[in-house]
mmCIF file of C-alpha atoms (C1' of nucleotides) in Angstrom:
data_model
loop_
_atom_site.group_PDB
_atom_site.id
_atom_site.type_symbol
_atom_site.label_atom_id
_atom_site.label_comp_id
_atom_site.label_asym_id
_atom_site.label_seq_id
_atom_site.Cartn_x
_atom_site.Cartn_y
_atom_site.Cartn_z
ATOM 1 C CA UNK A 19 3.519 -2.317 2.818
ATOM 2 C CA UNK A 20 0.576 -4.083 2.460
ATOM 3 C CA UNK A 21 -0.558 -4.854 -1.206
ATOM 4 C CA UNK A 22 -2.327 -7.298 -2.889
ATOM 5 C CA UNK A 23 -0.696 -10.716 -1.575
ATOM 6 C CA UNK A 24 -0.624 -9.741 1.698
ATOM 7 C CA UNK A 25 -4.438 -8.201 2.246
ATOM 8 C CA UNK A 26 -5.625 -11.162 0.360
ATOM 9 C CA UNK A 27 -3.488 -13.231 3.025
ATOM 10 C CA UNK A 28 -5.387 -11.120 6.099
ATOM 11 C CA UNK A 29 -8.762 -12.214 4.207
ATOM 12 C CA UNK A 30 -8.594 -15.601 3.614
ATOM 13 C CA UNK A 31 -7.181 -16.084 7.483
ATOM 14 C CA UNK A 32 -9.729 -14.145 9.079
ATOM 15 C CA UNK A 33 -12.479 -15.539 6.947
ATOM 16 C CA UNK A 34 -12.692 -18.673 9.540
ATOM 17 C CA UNK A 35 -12.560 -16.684 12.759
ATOM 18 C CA UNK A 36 -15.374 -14.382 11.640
ATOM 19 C CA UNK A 37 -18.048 -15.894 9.092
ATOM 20 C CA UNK A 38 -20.941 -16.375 11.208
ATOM 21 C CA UNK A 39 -19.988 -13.830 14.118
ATOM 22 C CA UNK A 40 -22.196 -11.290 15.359
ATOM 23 C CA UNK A 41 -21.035 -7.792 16.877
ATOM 24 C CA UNK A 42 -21.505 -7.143 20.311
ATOM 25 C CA UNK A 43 -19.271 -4.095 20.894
ATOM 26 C CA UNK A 44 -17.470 -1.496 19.205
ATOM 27 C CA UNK A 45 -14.593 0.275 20.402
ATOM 28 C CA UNK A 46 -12.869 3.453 18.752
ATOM 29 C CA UNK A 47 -9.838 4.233 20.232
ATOM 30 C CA UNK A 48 -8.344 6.362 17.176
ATOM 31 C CA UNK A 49 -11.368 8.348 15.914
ATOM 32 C CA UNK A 50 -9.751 8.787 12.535
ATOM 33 C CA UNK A 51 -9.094 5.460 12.190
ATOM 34 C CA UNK A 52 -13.326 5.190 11.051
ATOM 35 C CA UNK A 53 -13.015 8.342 9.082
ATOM 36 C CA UNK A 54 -14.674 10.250 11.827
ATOM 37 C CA UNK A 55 -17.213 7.198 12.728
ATOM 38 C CA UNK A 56 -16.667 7.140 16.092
ATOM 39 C CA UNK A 57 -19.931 8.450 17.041
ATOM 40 C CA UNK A 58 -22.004 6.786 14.694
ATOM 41 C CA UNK A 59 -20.501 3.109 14.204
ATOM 42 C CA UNK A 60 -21.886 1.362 17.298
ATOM 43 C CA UNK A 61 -25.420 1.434 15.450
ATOM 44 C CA UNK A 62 -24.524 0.309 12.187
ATOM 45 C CA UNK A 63 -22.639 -2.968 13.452
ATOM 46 C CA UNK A 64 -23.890 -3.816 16.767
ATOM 47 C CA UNK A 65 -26.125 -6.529 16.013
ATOM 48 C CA UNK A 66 -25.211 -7.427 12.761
ATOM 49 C CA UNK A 67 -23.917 -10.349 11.644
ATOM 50 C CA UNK A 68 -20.573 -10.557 9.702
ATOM 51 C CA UNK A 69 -20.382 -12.320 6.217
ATOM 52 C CA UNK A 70 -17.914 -13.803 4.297
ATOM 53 C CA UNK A 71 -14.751 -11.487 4.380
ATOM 54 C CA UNK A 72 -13.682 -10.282 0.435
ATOM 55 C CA UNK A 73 -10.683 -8.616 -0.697
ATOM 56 C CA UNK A 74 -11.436 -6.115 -3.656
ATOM 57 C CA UNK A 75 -7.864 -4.406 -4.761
ATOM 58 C CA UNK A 76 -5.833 -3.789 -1.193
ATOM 59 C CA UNK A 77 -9.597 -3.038 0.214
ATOM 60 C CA UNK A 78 -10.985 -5.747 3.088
ATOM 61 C CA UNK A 79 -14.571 -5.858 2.877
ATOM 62 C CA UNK A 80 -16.660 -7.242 6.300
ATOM 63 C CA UNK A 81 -20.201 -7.770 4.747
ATOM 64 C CA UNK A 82 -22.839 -6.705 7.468
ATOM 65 C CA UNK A 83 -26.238 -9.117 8.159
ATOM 66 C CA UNK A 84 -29.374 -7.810 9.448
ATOM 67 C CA UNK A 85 -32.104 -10.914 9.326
ATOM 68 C CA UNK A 86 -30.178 -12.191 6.520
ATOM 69 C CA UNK A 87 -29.939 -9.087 4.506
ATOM 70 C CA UNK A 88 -27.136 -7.502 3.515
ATOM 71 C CA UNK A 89 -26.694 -4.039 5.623
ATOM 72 C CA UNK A 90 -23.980 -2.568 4.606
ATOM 73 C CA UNK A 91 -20.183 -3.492 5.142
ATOM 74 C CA UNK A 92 -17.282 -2.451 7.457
ATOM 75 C CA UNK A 93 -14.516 -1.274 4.533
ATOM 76 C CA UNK A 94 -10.904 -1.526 5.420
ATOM 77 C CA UNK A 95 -7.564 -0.482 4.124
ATOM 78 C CA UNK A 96 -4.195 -1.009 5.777
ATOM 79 C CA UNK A 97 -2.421 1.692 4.075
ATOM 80 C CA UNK A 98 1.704 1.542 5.479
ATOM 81 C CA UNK A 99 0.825 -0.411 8.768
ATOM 82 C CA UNK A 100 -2.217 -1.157 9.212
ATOM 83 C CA UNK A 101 -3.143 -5.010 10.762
ATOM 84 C CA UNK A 102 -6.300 -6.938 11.344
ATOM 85 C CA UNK A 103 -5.747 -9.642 14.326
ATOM 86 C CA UNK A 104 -8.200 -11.781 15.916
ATOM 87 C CA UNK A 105 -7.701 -11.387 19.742
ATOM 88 C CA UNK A 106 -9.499 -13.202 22.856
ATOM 89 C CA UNK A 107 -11.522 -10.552 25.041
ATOM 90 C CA UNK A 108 -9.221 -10.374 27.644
ATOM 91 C CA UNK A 109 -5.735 -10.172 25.701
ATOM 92 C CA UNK A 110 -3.814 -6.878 26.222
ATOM 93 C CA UNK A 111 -4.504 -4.479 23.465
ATOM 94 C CA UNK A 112 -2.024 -3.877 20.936
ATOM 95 C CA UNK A 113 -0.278 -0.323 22.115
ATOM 96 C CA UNK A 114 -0.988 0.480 18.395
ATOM 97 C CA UNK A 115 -5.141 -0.996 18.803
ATOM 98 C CA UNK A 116 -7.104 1.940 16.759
ATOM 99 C CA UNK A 117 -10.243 -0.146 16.826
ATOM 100 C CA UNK A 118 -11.925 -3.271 18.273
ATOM 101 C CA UNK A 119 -15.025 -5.223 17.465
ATOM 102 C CA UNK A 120 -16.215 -7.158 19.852
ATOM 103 C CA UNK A 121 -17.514 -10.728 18.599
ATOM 104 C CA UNK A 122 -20.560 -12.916 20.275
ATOM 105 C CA UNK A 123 -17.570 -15.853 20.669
ATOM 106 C CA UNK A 124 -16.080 -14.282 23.658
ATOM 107 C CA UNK A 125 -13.119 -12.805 20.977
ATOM 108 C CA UNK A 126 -12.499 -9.741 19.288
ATOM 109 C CA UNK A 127 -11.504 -8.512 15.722
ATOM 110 C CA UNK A 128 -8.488 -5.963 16.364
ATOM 111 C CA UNK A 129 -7.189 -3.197 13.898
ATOM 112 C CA UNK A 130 -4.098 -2.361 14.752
ATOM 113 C CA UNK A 131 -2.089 0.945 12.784
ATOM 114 C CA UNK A 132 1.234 2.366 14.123
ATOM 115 C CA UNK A 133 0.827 5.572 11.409
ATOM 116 C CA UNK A 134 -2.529 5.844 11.403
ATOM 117 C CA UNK A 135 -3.100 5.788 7.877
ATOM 118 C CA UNK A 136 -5.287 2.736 7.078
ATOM 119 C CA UNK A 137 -8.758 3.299 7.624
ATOM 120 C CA UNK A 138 -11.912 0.794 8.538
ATOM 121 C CA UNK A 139 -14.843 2.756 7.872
ATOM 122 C CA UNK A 140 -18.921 1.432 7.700
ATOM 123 C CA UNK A 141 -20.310 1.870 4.301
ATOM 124 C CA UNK A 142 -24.195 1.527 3.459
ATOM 125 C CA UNK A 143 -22.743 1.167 -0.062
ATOM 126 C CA UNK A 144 -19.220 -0.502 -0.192
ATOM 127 C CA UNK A 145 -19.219 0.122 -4.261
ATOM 128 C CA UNK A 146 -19.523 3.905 -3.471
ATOM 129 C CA UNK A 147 -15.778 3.481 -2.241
ATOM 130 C CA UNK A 148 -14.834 0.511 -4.688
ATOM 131 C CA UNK A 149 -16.204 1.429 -8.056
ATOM 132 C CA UNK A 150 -13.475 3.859 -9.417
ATOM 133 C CA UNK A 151 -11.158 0.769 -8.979
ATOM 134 C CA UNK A 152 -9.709 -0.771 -11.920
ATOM 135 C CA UNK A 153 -9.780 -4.464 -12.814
ATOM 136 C CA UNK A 154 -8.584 -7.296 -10.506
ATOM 137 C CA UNK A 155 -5.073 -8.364 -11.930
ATOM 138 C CA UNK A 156 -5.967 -12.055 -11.129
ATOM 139 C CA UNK A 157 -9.510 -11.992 -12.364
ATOM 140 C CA UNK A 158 -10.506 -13.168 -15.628
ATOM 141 C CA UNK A 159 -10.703 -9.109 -17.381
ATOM 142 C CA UNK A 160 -6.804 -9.272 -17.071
ATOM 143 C CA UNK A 161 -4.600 -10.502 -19.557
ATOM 144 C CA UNK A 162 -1.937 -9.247 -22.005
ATOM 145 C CA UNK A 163 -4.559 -7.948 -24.586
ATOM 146 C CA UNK A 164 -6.107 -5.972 -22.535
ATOM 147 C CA UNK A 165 -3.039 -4.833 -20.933
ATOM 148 C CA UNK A 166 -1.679 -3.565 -24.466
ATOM 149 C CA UNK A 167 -5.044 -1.808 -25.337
ATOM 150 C CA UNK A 168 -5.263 -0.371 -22.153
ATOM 151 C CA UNK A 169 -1.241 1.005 -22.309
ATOM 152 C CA UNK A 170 -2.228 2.804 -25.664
ATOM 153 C CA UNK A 171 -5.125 4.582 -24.051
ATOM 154 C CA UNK A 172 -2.741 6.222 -21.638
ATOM 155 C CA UNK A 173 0.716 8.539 -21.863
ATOM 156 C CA UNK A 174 1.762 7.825 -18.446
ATOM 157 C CA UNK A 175 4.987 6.308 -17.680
ATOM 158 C CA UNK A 176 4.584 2.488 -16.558
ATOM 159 C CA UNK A 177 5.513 2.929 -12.826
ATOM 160 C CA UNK A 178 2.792 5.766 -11.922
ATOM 161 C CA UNK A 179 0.196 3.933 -14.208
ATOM 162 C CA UNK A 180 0.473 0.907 -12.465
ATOM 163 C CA UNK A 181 0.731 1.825 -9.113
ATOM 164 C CA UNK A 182 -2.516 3.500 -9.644
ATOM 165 C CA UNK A 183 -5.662 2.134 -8.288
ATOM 166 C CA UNK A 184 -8.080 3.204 -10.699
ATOM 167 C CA UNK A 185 -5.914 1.413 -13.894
ATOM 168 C CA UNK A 186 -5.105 -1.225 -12.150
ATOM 169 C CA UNK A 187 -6.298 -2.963 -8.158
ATOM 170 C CA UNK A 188 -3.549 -4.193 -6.036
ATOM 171 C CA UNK A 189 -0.282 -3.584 -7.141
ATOM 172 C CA UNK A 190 2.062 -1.534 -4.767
ATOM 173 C CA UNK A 191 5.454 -0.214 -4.567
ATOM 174 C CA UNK A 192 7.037 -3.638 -3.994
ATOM 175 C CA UNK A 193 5.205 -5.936 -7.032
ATOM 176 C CA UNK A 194 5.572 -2.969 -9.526
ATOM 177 C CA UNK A 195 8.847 -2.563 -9.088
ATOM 178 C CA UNK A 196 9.272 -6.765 -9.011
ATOM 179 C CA UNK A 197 7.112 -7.520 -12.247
ATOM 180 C CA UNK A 198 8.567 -4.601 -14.157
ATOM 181 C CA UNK A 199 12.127 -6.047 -13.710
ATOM 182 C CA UNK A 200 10.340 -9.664 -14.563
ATOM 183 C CA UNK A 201 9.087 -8.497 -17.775
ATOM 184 C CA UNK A 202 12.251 -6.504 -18.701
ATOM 185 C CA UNK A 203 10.711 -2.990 -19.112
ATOM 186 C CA UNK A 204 11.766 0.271 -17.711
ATOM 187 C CA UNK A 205 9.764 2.202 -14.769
ATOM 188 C CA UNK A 206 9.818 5.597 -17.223
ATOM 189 C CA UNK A 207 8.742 3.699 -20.007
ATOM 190 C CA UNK A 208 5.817 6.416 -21.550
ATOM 191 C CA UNK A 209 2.765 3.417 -21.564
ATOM 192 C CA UNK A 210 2.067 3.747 -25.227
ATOM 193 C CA UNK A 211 5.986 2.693 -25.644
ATOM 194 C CA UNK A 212 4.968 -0.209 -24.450
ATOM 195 C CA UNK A 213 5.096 -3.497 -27.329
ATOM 196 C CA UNK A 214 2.412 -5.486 -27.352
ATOM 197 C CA UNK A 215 4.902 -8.893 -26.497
ATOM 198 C CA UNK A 216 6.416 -6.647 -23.940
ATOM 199 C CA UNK A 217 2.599 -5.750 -22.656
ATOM 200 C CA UNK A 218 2.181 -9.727 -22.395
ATOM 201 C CA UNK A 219 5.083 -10.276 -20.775
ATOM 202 C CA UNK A 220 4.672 -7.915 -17.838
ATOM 203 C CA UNK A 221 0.841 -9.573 -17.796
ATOM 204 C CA UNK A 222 2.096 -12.707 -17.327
ATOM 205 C CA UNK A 223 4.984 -11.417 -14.810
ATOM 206 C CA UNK A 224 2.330 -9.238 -13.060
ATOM 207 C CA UNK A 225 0.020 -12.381 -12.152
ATOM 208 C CA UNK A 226 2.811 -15.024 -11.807
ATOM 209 C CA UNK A 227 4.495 -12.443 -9.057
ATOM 210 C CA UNK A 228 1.101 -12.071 -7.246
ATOM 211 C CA UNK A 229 0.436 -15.460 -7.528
ATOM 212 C CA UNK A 230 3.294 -17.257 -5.949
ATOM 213 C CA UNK A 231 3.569 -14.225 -3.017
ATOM 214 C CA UNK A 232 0.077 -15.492 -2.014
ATOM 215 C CA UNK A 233 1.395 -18.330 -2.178
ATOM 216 C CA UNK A 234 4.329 -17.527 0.669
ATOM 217 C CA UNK A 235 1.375 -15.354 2.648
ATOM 218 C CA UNK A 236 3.319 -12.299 1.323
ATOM 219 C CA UNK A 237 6.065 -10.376 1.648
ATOM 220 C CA UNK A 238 7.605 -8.946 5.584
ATOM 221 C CA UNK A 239 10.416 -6.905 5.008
ATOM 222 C CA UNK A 240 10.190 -4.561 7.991
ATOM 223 C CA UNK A 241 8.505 -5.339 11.290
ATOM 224 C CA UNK A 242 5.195 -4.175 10.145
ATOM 225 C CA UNK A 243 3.095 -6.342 7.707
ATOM 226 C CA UNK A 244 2.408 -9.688 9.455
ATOM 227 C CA UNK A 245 -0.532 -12.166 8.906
ATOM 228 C CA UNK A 246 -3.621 -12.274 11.704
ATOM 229 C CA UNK A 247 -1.773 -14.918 13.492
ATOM 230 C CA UNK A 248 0.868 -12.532 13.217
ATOM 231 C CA UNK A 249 3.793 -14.874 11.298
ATOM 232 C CA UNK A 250 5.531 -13.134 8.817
ATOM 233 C CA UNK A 251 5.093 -13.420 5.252
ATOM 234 C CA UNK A 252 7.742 -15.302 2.709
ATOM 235 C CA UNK A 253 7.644 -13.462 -0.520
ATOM 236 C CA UNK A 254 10.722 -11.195 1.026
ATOM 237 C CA UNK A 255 13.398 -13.931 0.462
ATOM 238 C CA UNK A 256 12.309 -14.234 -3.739
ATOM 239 C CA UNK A 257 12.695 -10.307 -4.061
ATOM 240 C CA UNK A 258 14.609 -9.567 -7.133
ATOM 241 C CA UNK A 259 15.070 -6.014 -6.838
ATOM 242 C CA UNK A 260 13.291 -4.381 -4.441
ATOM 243 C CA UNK A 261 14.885 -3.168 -1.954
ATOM 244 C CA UNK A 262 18.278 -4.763 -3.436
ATOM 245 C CA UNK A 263 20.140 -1.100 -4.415
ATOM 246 C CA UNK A 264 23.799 -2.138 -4.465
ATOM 247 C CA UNK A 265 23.196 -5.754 -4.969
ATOM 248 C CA UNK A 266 23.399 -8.003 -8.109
ATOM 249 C CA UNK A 267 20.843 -8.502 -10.214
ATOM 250 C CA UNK A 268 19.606 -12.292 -9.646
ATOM 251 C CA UNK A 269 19.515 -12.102 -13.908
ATOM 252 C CA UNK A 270 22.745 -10.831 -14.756
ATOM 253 C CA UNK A 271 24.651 -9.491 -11.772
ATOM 254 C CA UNK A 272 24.525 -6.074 -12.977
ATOM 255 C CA UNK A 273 24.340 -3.891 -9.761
ATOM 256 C CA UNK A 274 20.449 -2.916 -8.885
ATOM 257 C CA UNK A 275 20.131 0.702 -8.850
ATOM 258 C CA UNK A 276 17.678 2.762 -7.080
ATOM 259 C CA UNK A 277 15.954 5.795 -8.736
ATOM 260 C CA UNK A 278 12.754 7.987 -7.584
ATOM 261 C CA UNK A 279 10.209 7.966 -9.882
ATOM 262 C CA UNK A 280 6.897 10.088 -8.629
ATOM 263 C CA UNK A 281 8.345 10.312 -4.982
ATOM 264 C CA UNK A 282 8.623 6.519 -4.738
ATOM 265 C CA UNK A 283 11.866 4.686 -3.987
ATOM 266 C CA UNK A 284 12.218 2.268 -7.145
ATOM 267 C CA UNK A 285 14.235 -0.583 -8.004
ATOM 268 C CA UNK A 286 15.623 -1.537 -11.454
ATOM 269 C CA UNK A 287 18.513 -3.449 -13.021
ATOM 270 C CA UNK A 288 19.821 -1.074 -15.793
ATOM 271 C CA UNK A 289 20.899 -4.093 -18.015
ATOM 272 C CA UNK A 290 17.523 -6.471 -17.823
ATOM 273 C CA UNK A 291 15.636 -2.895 -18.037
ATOM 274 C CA UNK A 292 17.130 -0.649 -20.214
ATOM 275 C CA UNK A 293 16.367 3.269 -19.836
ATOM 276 C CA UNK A 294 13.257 4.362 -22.544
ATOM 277 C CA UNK A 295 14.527 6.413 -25.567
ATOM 278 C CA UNK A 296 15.116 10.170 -24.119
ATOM 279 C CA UNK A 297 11.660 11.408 -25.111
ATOM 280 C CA UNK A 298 11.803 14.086 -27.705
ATOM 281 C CA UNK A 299 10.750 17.229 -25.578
ATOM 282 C CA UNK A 300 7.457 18.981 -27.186
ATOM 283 C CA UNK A 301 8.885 22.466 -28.201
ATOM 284 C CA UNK A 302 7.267 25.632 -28.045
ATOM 285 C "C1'" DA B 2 -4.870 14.295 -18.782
ATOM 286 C "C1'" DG B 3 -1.204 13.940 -16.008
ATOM 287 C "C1'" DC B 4 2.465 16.045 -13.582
ATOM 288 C "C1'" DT B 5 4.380 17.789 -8.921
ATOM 289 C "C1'" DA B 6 3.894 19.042 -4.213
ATOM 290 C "C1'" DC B 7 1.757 18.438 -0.075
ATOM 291 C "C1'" DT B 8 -0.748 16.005 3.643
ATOM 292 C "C1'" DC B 9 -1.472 12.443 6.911
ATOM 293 C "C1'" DC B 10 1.699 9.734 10.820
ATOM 294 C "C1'" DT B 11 5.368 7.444 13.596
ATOM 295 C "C1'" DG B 12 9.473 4.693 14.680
ATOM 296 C "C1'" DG B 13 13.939 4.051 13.270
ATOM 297 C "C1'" DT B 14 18.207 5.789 12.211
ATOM 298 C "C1'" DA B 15 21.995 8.874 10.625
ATOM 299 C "C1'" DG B 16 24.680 12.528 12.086
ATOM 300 C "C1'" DC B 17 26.617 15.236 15.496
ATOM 301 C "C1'" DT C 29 24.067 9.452 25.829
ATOM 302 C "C1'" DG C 30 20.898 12.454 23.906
ATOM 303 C "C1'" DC C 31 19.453 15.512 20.712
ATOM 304 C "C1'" DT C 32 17.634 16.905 15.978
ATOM 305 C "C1'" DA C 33 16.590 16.075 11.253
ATOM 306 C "C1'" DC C 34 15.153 13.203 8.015
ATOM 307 C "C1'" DC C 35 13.187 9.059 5.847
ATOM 308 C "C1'" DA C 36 9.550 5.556 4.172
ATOM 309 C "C1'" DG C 37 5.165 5.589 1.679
ATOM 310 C "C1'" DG C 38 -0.720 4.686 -0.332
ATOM 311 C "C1'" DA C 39 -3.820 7.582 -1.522
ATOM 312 C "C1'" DG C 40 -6.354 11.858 -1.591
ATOM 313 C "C1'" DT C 41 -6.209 16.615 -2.889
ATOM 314 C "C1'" DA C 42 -4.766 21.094 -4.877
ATOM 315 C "C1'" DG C 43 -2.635 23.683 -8.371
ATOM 316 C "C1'" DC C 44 -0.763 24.037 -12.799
#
DNA sequence: AGCTACTCCTGGTAGC
DNA sequence: TGCTACCAGGAGTAGC
């Protein structure tokens, strides 16, 4: 599933094909697809003339251009399957095509969604849908001190903290599951547990993982994610536990075991991450 | 505050 | 072969 490696892949390979473009068309094929646009997103795009694409936490932002003001921005989020591919005018349409732009170059930006879950909406104000997020885990706010201070501020477990948005942009399923084996802490782990070395450590794992799966263009495990010249991503083939249940840790060739925590699948090695103290339950 | 359950979706697959 | 049941999962929401 798309996270942050692989929607910062889709941005900085679309960013050629589009900065500079103007809209001609619109096409909704999938009405939720827009968030129930359909009706109203011709007139905010036709016209306008796309910006440089940004990636803000797993969001794609399209800056809009009316006479070289800033009018808005086209906000998108792949969710599960969501994919952004640059097409020519007269190729087929992806069976799975939910919405099409078309582009004064003869071409057309395509967002293609088998479940229907990602989203490309218009949005007057893009920070009315990106302010709650946290901080970018590759920006200069993030770093083990602030990781520590922000772990005793909170009682969650690790694995639901960091896989949420608001705490933290980008990280998914996959790289929470891959930097919490990296730094050698547990996915139940109550945050506040949480040392401050240990806090450093998964810092440092956190933006070394998301680093170096940029790096490979991200990961393709399935047939779904692929980049918008739709080539799979590498980041698969360094996996160290995800998706590895069975298999021996690359560490210490304990078998990786699989566990739900918060109704996602999650991979740990039970030696390199060893289970949090049994919590003392509050009585009465 | 933070937990669980539920919703949105579909293709793939396990089981029969 | 063909059917059904179930699974994955990011994020929003409701209820506790």
């Amino acid at each position: 599933m798309p996270e942050l490696p692989e929607v910062e892949t889709v941005a900085r390979l679309l960013r050629p094909h589009l900065d500079g473009r103007t809209v001609t068309g619109v096409e909704v094929r999938w009405a939720r697809s827009v968030g129930g646009q359909a009706r109203t997103l011709g007139p905010r795009v036709i016209g306008a003339r796309l910006g440089r694409v940004e990636r803000r936490g797993k969001f794609l932002v399209f800056p809009l251009e009316r006479g070289g003001r800033g009018a808005g921005a086209l906000v998108g989020h792949l969710r599960m399957t969501g994919r952004f591919t640059v097409r020519a005018a007269d190729e087929p349409a992806d069976p799975y095509e939910r919405v099409r732009l078309a582009l004064d170059d003869g071409r057309a930006l395509a967002f293609d969604d088998v479940r229907k879950f990602g989203r490309w909406v218009f949005a007057a104000e893009p920070q009315d849908l990106l302010g709650a997020l946290g901080p970018e885990p590759l920006g200069p706010g993030f770093d083990g001190a602030w990781l520590s201070a922000a772990l005793g501020t909170r009682r969650r477990r690790l694995k639901p903290l960091l896989l949420d948005q608001t705490f933290l942009a980008g990280l998914g399923n996959i790289y929470v599951d891959e930097a919490l084996h990296t730094a050698g802490l547990h996915p139940l782990t109550p945050a506040p547990q949480v040392p401050p070395a240990a806090a450093q450590r998964l810092a440092t794992a956190v933006r070394t993982i998301l680093a170096r799966a940029i790096e490979r263009q991200g990961s393709s495990f399935d047939r779904f994610y692929r980049t918008p010249e739709g080539r799979p991503g590498g980041y698969q083939d360094e996996f160290r536990v995800y998706g590895r249940a069975g298999e021996p840790c690359r560490t210490c060739a304990t078998p990786i075991r699989r566990l739900v925590v918060g109704q996602r699948g999650t991979h740990v090695c039970p030696r390199c991450q060893p289970a949090p103290r049994r919590q003392r339950r509050t009585s009465r």
